[in-house]
mmCIF file of C-alpha atoms and ligand atoms in Angstrom:
data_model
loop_
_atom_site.group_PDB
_atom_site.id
_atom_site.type_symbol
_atom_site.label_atom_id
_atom_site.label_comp_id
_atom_site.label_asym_id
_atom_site.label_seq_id
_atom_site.Cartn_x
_atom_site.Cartn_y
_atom_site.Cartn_z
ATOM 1 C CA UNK A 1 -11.977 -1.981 8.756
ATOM 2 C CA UNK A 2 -13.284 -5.213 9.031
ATOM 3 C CA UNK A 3 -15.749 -6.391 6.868
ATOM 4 C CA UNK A 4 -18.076 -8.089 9.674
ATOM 5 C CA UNK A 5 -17.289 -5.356 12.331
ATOM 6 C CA UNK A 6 -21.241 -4.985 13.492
ATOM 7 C CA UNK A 7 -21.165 -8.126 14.822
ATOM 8 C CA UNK A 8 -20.026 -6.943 18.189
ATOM 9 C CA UNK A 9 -20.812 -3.761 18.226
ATOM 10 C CA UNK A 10 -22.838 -2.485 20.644
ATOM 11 C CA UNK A 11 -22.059 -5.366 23.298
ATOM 12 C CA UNK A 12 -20.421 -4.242 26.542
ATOM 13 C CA UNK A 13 -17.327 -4.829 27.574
ATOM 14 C CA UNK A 14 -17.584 -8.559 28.611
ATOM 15 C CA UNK A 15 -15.526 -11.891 29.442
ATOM 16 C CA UNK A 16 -15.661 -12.444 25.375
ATOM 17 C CA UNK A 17 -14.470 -8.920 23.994
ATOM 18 C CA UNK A 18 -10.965 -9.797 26.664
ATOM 19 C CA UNK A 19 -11.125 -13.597 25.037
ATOM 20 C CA UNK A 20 -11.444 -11.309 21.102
ATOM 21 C CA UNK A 21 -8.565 -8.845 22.372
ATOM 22 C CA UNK A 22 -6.487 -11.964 23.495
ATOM 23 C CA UNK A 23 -7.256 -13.482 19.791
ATOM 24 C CA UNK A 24 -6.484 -10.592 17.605
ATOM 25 C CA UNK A 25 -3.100 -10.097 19.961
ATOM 26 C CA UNK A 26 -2.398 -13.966 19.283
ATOM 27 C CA UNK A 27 -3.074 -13.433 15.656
ATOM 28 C CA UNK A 28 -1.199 -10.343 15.321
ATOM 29 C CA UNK A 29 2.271 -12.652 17.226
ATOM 30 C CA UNK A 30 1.785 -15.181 14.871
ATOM 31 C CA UNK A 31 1.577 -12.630 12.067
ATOM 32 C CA UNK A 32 4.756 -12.111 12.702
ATOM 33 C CA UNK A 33 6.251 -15.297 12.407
ATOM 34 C CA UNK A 34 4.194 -15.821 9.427
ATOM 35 C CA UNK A 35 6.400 -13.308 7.305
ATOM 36 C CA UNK A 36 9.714 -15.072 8.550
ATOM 37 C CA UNK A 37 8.756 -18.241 8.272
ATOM 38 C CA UNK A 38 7.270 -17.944 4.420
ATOM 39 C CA UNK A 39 3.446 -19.059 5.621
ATOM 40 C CA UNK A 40 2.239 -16.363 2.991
ATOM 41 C CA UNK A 41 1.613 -16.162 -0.847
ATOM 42 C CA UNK A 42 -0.175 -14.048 -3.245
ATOM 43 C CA UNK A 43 -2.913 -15.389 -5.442
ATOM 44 C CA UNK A 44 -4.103 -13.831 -8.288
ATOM 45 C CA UNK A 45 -7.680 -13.599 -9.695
ATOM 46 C CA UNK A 46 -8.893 -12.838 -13.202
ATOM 47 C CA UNK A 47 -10.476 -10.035 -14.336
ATOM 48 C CA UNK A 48 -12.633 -9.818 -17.513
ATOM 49 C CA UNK A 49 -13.422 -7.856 -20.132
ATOM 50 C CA UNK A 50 -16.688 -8.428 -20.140
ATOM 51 C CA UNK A 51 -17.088 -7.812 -23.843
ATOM 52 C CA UNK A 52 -14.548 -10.556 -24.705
ATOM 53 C CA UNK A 53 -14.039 -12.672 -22.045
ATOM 54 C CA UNK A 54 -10.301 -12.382 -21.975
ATOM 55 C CA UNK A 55 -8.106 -11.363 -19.137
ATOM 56 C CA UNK A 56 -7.382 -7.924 -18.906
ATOM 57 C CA UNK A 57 -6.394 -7.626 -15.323
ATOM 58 C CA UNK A 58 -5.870 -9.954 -11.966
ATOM 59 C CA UNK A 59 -6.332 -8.681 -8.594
ATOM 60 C CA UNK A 60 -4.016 -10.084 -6.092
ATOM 61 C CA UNK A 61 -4.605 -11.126 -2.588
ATOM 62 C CA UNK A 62 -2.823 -12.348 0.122
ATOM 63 C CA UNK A 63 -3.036 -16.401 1.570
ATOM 64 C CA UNK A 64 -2.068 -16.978 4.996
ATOM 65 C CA UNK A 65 -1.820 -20.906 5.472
ATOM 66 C CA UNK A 66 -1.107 -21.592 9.046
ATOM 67 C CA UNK A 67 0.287 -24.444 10.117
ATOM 68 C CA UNK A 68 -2.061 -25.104 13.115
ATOM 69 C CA UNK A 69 -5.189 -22.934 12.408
ATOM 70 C CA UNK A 70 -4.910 -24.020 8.295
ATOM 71 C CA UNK A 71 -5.996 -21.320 5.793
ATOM 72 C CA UNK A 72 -7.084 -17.848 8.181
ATOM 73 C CA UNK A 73 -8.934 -15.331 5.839
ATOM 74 C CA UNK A 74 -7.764 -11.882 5.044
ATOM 75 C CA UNK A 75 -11.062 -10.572 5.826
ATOM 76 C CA UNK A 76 -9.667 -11.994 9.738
ATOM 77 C CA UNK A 77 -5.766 -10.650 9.565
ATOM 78 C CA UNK A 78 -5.485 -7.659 7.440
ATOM 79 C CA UNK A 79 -7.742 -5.414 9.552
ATOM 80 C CA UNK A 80 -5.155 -7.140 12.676
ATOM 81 C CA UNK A 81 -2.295 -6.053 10.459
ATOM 82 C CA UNK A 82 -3.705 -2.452 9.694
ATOM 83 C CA UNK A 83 -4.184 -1.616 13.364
ATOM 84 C CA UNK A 84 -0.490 -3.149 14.477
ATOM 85 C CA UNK A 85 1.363 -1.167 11.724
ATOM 86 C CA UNK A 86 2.017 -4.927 10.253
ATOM 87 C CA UNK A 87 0.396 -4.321 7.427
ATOM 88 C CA UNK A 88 3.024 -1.737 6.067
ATOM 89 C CA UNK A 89 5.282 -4.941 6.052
ATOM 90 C CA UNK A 90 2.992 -7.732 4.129
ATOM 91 C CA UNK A 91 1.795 -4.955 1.914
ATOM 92 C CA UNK A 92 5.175 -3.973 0.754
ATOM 93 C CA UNK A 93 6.077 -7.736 0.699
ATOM 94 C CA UNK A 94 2.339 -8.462 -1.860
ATOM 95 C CA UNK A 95 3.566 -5.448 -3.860
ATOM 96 C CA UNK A 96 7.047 -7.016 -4.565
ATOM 97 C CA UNK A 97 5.564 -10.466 -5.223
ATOM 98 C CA UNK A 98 2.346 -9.286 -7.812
ATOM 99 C CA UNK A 99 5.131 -6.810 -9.649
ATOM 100 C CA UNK A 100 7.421 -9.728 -9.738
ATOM 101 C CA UNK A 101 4.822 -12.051 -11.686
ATOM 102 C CA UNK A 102 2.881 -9.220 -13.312
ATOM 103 C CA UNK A 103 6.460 -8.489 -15.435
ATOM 104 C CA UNK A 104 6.730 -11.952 -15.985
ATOM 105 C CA UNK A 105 3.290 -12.470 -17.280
ATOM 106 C CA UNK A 106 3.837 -9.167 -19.366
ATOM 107 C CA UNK A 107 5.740 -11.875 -22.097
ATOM 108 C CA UNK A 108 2.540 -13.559 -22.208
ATOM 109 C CA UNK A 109 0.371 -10.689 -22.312
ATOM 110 C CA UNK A 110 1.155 -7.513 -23.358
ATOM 111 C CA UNK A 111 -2.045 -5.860 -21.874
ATOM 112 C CA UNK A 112 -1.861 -7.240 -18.077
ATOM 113 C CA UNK A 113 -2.226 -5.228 -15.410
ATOM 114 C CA UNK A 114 -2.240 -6.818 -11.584
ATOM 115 C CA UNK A 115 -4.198 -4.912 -9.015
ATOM 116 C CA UNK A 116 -2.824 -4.527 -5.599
ATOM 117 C CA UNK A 117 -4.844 -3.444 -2.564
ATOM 118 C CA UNK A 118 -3.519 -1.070 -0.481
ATOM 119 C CA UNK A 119 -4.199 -0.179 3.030
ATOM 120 C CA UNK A 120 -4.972 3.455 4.202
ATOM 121 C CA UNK A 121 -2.409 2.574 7.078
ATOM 122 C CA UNK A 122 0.269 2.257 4.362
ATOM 123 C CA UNK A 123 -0.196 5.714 3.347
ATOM 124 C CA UNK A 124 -0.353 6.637 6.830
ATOM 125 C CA UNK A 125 2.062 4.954 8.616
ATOM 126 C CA UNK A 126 4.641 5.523 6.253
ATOM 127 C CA UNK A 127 4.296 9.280 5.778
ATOM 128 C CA UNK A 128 4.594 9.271 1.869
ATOM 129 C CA UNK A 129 7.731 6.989 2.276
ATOM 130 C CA UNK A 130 5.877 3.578 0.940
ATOM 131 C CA UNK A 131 4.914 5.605 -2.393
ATOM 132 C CA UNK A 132 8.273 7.027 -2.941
ATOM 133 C CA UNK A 133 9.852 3.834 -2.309
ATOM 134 C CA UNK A 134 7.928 1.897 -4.856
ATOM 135 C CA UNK A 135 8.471 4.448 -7.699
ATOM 136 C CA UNK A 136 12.111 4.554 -7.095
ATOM 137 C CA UNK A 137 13.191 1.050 -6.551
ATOM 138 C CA UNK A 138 11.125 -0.172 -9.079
ATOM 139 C CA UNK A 139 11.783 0.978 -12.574
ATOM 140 C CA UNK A 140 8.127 0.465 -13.396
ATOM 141 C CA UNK A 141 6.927 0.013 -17.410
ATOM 142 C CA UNK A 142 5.323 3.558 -17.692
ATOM 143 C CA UNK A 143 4.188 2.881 -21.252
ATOM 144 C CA UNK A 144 6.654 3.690 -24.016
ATOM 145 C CA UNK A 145 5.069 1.775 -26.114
ATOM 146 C CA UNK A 146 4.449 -1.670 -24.053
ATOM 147 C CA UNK A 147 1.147 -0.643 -23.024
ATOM 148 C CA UNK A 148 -0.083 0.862 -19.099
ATOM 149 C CA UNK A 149 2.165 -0.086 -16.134
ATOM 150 C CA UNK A 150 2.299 -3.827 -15.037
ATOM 151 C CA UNK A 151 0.641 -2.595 -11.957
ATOM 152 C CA UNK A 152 -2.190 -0.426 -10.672
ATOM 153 C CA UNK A 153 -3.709 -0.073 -7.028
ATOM 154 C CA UNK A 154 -7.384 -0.130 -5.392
ATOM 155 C CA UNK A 155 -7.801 1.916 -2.655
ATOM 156 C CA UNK A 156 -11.197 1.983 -0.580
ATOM 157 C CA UNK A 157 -13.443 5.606 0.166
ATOM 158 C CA UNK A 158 -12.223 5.621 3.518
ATOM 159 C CA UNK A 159 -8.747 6.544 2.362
ATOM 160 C CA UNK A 160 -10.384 9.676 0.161
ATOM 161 C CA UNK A 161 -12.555 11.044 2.930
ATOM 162 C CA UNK A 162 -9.947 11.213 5.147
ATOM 163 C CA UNK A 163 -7.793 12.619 2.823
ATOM 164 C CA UNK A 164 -5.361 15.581 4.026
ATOM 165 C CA UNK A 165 -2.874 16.550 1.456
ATOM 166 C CA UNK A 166 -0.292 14.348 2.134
ATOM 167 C CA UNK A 167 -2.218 11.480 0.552
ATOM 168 C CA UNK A 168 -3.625 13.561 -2.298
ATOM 169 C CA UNK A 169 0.136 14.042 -3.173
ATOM 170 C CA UNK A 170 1.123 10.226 -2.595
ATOM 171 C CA UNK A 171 -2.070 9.420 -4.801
ATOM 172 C CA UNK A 172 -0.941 12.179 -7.610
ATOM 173 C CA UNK A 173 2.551 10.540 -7.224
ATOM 174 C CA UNK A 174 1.337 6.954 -8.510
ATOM 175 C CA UNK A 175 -0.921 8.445 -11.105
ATOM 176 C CA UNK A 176 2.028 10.379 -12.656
ATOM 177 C CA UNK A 177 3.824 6.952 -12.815
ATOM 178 C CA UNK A 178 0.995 6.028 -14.966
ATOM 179 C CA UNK A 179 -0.098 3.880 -12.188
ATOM 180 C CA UNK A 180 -4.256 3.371 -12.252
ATOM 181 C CA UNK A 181 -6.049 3.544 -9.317
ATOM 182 C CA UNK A 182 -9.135 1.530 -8.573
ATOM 183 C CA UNK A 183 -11.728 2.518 -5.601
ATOM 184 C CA UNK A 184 -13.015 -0.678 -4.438
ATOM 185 C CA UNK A 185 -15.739 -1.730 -2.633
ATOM 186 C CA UNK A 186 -17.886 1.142 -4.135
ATOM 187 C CA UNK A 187 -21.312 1.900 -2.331
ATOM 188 C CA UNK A 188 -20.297 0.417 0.903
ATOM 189 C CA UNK A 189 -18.417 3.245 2.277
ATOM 190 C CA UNK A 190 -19.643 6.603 3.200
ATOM 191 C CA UNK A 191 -19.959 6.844 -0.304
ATOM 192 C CA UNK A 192 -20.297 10.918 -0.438
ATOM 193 C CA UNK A 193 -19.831 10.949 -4.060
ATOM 194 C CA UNK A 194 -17.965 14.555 -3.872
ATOM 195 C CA UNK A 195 -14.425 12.428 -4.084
ATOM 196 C CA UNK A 196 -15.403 11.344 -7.074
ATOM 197 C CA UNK A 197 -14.766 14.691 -8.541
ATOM 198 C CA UNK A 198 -12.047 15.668 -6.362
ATOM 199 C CA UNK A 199 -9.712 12.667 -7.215
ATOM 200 C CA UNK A 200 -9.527 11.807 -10.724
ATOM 201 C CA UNK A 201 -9.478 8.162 -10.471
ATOM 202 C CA UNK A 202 -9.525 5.051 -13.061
ATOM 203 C CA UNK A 203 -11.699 2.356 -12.456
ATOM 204 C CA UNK A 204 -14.605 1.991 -9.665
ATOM 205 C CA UNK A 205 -15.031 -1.469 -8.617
ATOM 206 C CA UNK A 206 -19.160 -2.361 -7.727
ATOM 207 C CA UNK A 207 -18.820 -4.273 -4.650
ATOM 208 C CA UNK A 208 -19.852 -7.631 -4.491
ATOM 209 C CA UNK A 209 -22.959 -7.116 -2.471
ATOM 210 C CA UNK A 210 -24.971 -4.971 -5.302
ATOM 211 C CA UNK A 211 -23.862 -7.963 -7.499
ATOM 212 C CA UNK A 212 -24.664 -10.597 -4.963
ATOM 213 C CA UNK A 213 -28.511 -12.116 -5.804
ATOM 214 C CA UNK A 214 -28.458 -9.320 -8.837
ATOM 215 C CA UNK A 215 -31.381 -11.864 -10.913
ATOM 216 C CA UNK A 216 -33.782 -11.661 -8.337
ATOM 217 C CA UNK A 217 -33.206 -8.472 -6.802
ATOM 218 C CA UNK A 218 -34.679 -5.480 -9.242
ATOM 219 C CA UNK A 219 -33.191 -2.816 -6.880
ATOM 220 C CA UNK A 220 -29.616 -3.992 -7.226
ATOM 221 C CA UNK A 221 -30.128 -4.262 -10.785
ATOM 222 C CA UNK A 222 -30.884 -0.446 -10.918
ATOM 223 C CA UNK A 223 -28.459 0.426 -8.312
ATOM 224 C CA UNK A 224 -25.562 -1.267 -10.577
ATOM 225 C CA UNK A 225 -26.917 0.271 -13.278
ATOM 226 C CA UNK A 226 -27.404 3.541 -12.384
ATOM 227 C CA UNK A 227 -23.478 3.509 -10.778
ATOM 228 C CA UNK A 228 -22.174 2.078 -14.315
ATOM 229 C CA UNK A 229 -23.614 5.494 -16.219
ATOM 230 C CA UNK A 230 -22.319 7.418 -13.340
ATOM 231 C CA UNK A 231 -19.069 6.146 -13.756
ATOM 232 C CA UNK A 232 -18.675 6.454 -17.295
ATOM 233 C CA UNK A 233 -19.883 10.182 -17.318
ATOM 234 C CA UNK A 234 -17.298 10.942 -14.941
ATOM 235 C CA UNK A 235 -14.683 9.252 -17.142
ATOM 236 C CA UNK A 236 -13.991 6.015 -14.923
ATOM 237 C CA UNK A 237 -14.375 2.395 -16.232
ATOM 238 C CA UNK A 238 -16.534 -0.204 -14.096
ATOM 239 C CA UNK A 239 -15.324 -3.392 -12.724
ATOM 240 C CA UNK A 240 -18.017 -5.586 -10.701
ATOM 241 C CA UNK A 241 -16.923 -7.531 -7.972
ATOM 242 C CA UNK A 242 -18.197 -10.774 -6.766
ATOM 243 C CA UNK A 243 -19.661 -12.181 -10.598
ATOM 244 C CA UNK A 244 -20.855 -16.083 -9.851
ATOM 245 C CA UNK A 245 -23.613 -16.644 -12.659
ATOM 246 C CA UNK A 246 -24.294 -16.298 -16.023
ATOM 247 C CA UNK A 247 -27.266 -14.237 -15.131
ATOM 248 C CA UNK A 248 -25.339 -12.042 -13.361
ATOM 249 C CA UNK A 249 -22.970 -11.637 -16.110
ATOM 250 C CA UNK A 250 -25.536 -10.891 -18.274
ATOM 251 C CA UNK A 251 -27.019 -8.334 -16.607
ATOM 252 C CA UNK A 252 -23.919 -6.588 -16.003
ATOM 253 C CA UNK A 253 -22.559 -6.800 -19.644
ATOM 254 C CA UNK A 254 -25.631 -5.384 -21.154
ATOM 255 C CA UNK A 255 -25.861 -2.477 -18.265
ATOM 256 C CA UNK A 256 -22.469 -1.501 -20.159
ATOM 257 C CA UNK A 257 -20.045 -3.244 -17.547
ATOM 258 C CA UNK A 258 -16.490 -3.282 -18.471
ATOM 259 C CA UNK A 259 -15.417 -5.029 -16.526
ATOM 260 C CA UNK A 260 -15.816 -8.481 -14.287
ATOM 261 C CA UNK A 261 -14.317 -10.489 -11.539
ATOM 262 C CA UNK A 262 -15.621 -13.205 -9.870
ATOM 263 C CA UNK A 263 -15.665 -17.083 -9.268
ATOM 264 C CA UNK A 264 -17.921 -17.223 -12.773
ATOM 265 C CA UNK A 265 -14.689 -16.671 -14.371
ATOM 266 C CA UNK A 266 -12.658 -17.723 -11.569
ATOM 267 C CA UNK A 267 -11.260 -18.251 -8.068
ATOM 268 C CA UNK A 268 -8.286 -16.713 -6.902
ATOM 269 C CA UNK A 269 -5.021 -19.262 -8.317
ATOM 270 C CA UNK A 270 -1.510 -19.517 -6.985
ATOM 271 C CA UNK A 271 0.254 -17.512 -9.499
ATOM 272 C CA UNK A 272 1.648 -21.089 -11.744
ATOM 273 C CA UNK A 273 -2.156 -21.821 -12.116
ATOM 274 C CA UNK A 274 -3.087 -18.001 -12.967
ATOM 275 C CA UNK A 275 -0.260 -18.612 -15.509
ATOM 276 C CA UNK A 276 -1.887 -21.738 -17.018
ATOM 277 C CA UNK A 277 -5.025 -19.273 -17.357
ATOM 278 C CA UNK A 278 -3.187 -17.078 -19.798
ATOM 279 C CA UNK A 279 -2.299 -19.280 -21.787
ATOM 280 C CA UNK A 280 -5.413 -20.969 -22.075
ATOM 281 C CA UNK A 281 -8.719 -19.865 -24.332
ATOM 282 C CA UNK A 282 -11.159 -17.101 -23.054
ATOM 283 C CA UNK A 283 -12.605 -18.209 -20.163
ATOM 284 C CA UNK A 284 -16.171 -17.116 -21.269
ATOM 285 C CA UNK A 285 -17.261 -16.279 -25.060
ATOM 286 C CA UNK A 286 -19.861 -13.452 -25.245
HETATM 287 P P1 C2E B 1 -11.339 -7.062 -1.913
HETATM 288 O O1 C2E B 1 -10.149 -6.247 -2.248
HETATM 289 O O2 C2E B 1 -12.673 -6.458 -2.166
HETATM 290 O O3 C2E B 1 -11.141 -8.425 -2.717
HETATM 291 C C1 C2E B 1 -12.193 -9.171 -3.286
HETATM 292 C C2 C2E B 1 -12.633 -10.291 -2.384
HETATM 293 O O4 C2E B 1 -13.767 -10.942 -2.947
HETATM 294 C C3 C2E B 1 -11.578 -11.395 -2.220
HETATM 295 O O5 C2E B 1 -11.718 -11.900 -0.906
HETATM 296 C C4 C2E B 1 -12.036 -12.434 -3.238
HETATM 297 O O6 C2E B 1 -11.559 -13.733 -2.972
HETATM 298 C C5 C2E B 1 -13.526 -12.328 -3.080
HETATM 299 N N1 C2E B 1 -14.265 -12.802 -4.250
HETATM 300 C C6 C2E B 1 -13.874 -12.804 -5.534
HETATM 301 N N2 C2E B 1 -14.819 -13.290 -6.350
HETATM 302 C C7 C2E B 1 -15.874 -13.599 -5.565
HETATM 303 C C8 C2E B 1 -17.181 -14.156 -5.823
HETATM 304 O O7 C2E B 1 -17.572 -14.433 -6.961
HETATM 305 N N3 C2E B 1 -17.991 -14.327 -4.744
HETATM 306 C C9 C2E B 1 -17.589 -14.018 -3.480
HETATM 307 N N4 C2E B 1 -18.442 -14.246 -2.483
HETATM 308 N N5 C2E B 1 -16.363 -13.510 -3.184
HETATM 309 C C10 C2E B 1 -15.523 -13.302 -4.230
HETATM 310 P P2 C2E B 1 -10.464 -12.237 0.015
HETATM 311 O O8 C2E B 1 -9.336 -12.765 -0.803
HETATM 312 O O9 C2E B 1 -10.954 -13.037 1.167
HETATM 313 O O10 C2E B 1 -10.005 -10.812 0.536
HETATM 314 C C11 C2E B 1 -10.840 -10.070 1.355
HETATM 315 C C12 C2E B 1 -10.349 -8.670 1.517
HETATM 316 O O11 C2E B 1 -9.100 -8.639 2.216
HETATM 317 C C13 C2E B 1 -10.085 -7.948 0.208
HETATM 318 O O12 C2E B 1 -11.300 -7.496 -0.362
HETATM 319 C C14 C2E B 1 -9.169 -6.842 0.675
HETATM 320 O O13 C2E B 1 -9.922 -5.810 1.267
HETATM 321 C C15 C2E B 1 -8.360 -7.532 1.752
HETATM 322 N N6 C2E B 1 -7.079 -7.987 1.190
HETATM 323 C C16 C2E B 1 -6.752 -9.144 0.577
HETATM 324 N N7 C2E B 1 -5.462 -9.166 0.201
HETATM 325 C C17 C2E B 1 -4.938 -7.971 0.585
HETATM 326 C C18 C2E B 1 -3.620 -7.361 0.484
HETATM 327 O O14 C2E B 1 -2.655 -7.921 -0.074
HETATM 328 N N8 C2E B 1 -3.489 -6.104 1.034
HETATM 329 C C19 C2E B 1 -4.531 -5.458 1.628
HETATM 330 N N9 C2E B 1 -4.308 -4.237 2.128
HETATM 331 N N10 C2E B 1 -5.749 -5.992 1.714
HETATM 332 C C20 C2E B 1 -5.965 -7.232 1.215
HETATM 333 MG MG1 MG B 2 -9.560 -5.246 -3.892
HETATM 334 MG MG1 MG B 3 -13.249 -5.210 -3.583
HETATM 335 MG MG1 MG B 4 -15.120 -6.142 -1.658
#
């Protein structure tokens, strides 16, 4: 779903919904080429302990640098790529990539675990087959003494209201694999809060909006709040999206945040610079 999707909606049928079908068809051809032709990469993104400062975690997202149109935003092409079925084939494609690095960066850090998003289409489209495929043809690191798998998912409230069985199973299948799941963009959804017992999930991720302005706005302060004691009475650990001051960071670490990501502690980094990151000191001291 995308993110700006009110914009048009309640506007008739008129000459500039045709001229927005004929752009998300163009988009969606060019998609295509874009996975042949190598115009995509994954970044990665650091997430904080917000006790420490170190890296715990990175959250990787997918670039799309277009050679006419220049960078195009995955906030424009993934909700393109849900409805066309493409995203079945970048999100396998992301998945390879951040387990690729994520083992790699294992040497470094023994701890790291990369986040992938993933679509409700992919659980949909791909009957269970997407899930199953991943857990066999990757031997993942299930623990044994190296610490949690190299990778975990986040998954958005849509996927867990809609959920029939076949996803509860597909869900059960990852978490069995040791494989932690993230619901992201909490509070934005539906949000009926009756999933949260349903599904026993990992982390919830605050969305960036109840972080956004979180200094001067008192009722996003107690809305963060009150979802970080939620959280942690239902056994889940908090990550806040969307961190950009030191105010912000504050307030979150002493409302018992685990957790942080944002462009406070940084941007996402093609994955060489996200490797230079590791290796480098905390990048915030409490
Ligand atoms: P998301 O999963 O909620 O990812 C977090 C978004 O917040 C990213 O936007 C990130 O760049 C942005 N962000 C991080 N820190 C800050 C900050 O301090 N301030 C602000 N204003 N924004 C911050 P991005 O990369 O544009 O991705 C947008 C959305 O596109 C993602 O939201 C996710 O829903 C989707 N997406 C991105 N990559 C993938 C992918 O590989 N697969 C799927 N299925 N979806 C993806
Ligand atoms: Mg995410
Ligand atoms: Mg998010
Ligand atoms: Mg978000």
């Amino acid at each position: 779903q995308s993110k700006d999707n009110g914009r048009n909606r309640f506007t008739y049928f008129t000459a500039s919904m045709q001229e927005a079908a004929q752009a998300r068809m163009a988009i969606s051809n060019e998609l295509r080429r874009a996975i042949d032709d190598d115009q995509l990469a994954v970044h990665f993104q650091p997430i904080i302990d917000m006790a420490s400062g170190q890296i715990r975690k990175a959250e990787a997202l997918v670039r799309w640098l277009h050679p006419a149109r220049g960078p195009v935003s995955p906030v424009d092409f993934i909700p393109i790529a849900e409805h066309t079925g493409q995203i079945v084939t970048i999100g396998n494609w992301v998945f390879r990539k951040a387990l690729a690095h994520a083992r790699r960066w294992r040497r470094v850090d023994r701890q790291l675990t990369v986040n992938v998003n993933v679509s409700p289409a992919q659980f949909y489209h791909t009957n269970g087959e997407n899930c199953r495929h991943w857990l066999a043809d990757h031997s993942f690191d299930t623990g044994g003494g190296t610490g949690p798998p190299e990778v975990g998912i986040e998954i958005t409230e849509g996927l867990l209201l809609a959920s029939n069985s076949a996803v509860m199973k597909q869900l059960l299948a990852f978490q069995q694999a040791g494989i932690k799941i993230s619901l992201d963009d909490f509070g934005t959804g539906y949000s009926s809060l009756s999933y949260l017992r349903k599904f026993n999930l990992d982390y919830l991720k605050i969305d960036k909006s109840f972080v956004y302005n979180l200094e001067h706005d008192a009722a996003n302060v107690a809305l963060c709040e009150a979802i970080i004691v939620m959280a942690h009475k239902l056994g889940l650990e908090v990550i806040a999206e969307g961190v950009e001051t030191e105010q912000q960071y504050d307030i979150l670490r002493r409302a018992g945040c685990d957790y942080g990501q944002g462009f406070l502690f940084g941007e996402p980094l093609p994955p060489d610079a996200f490797e230079a990151l590791l290796h480098g000191p905390p990048l915030l001291t409490a």
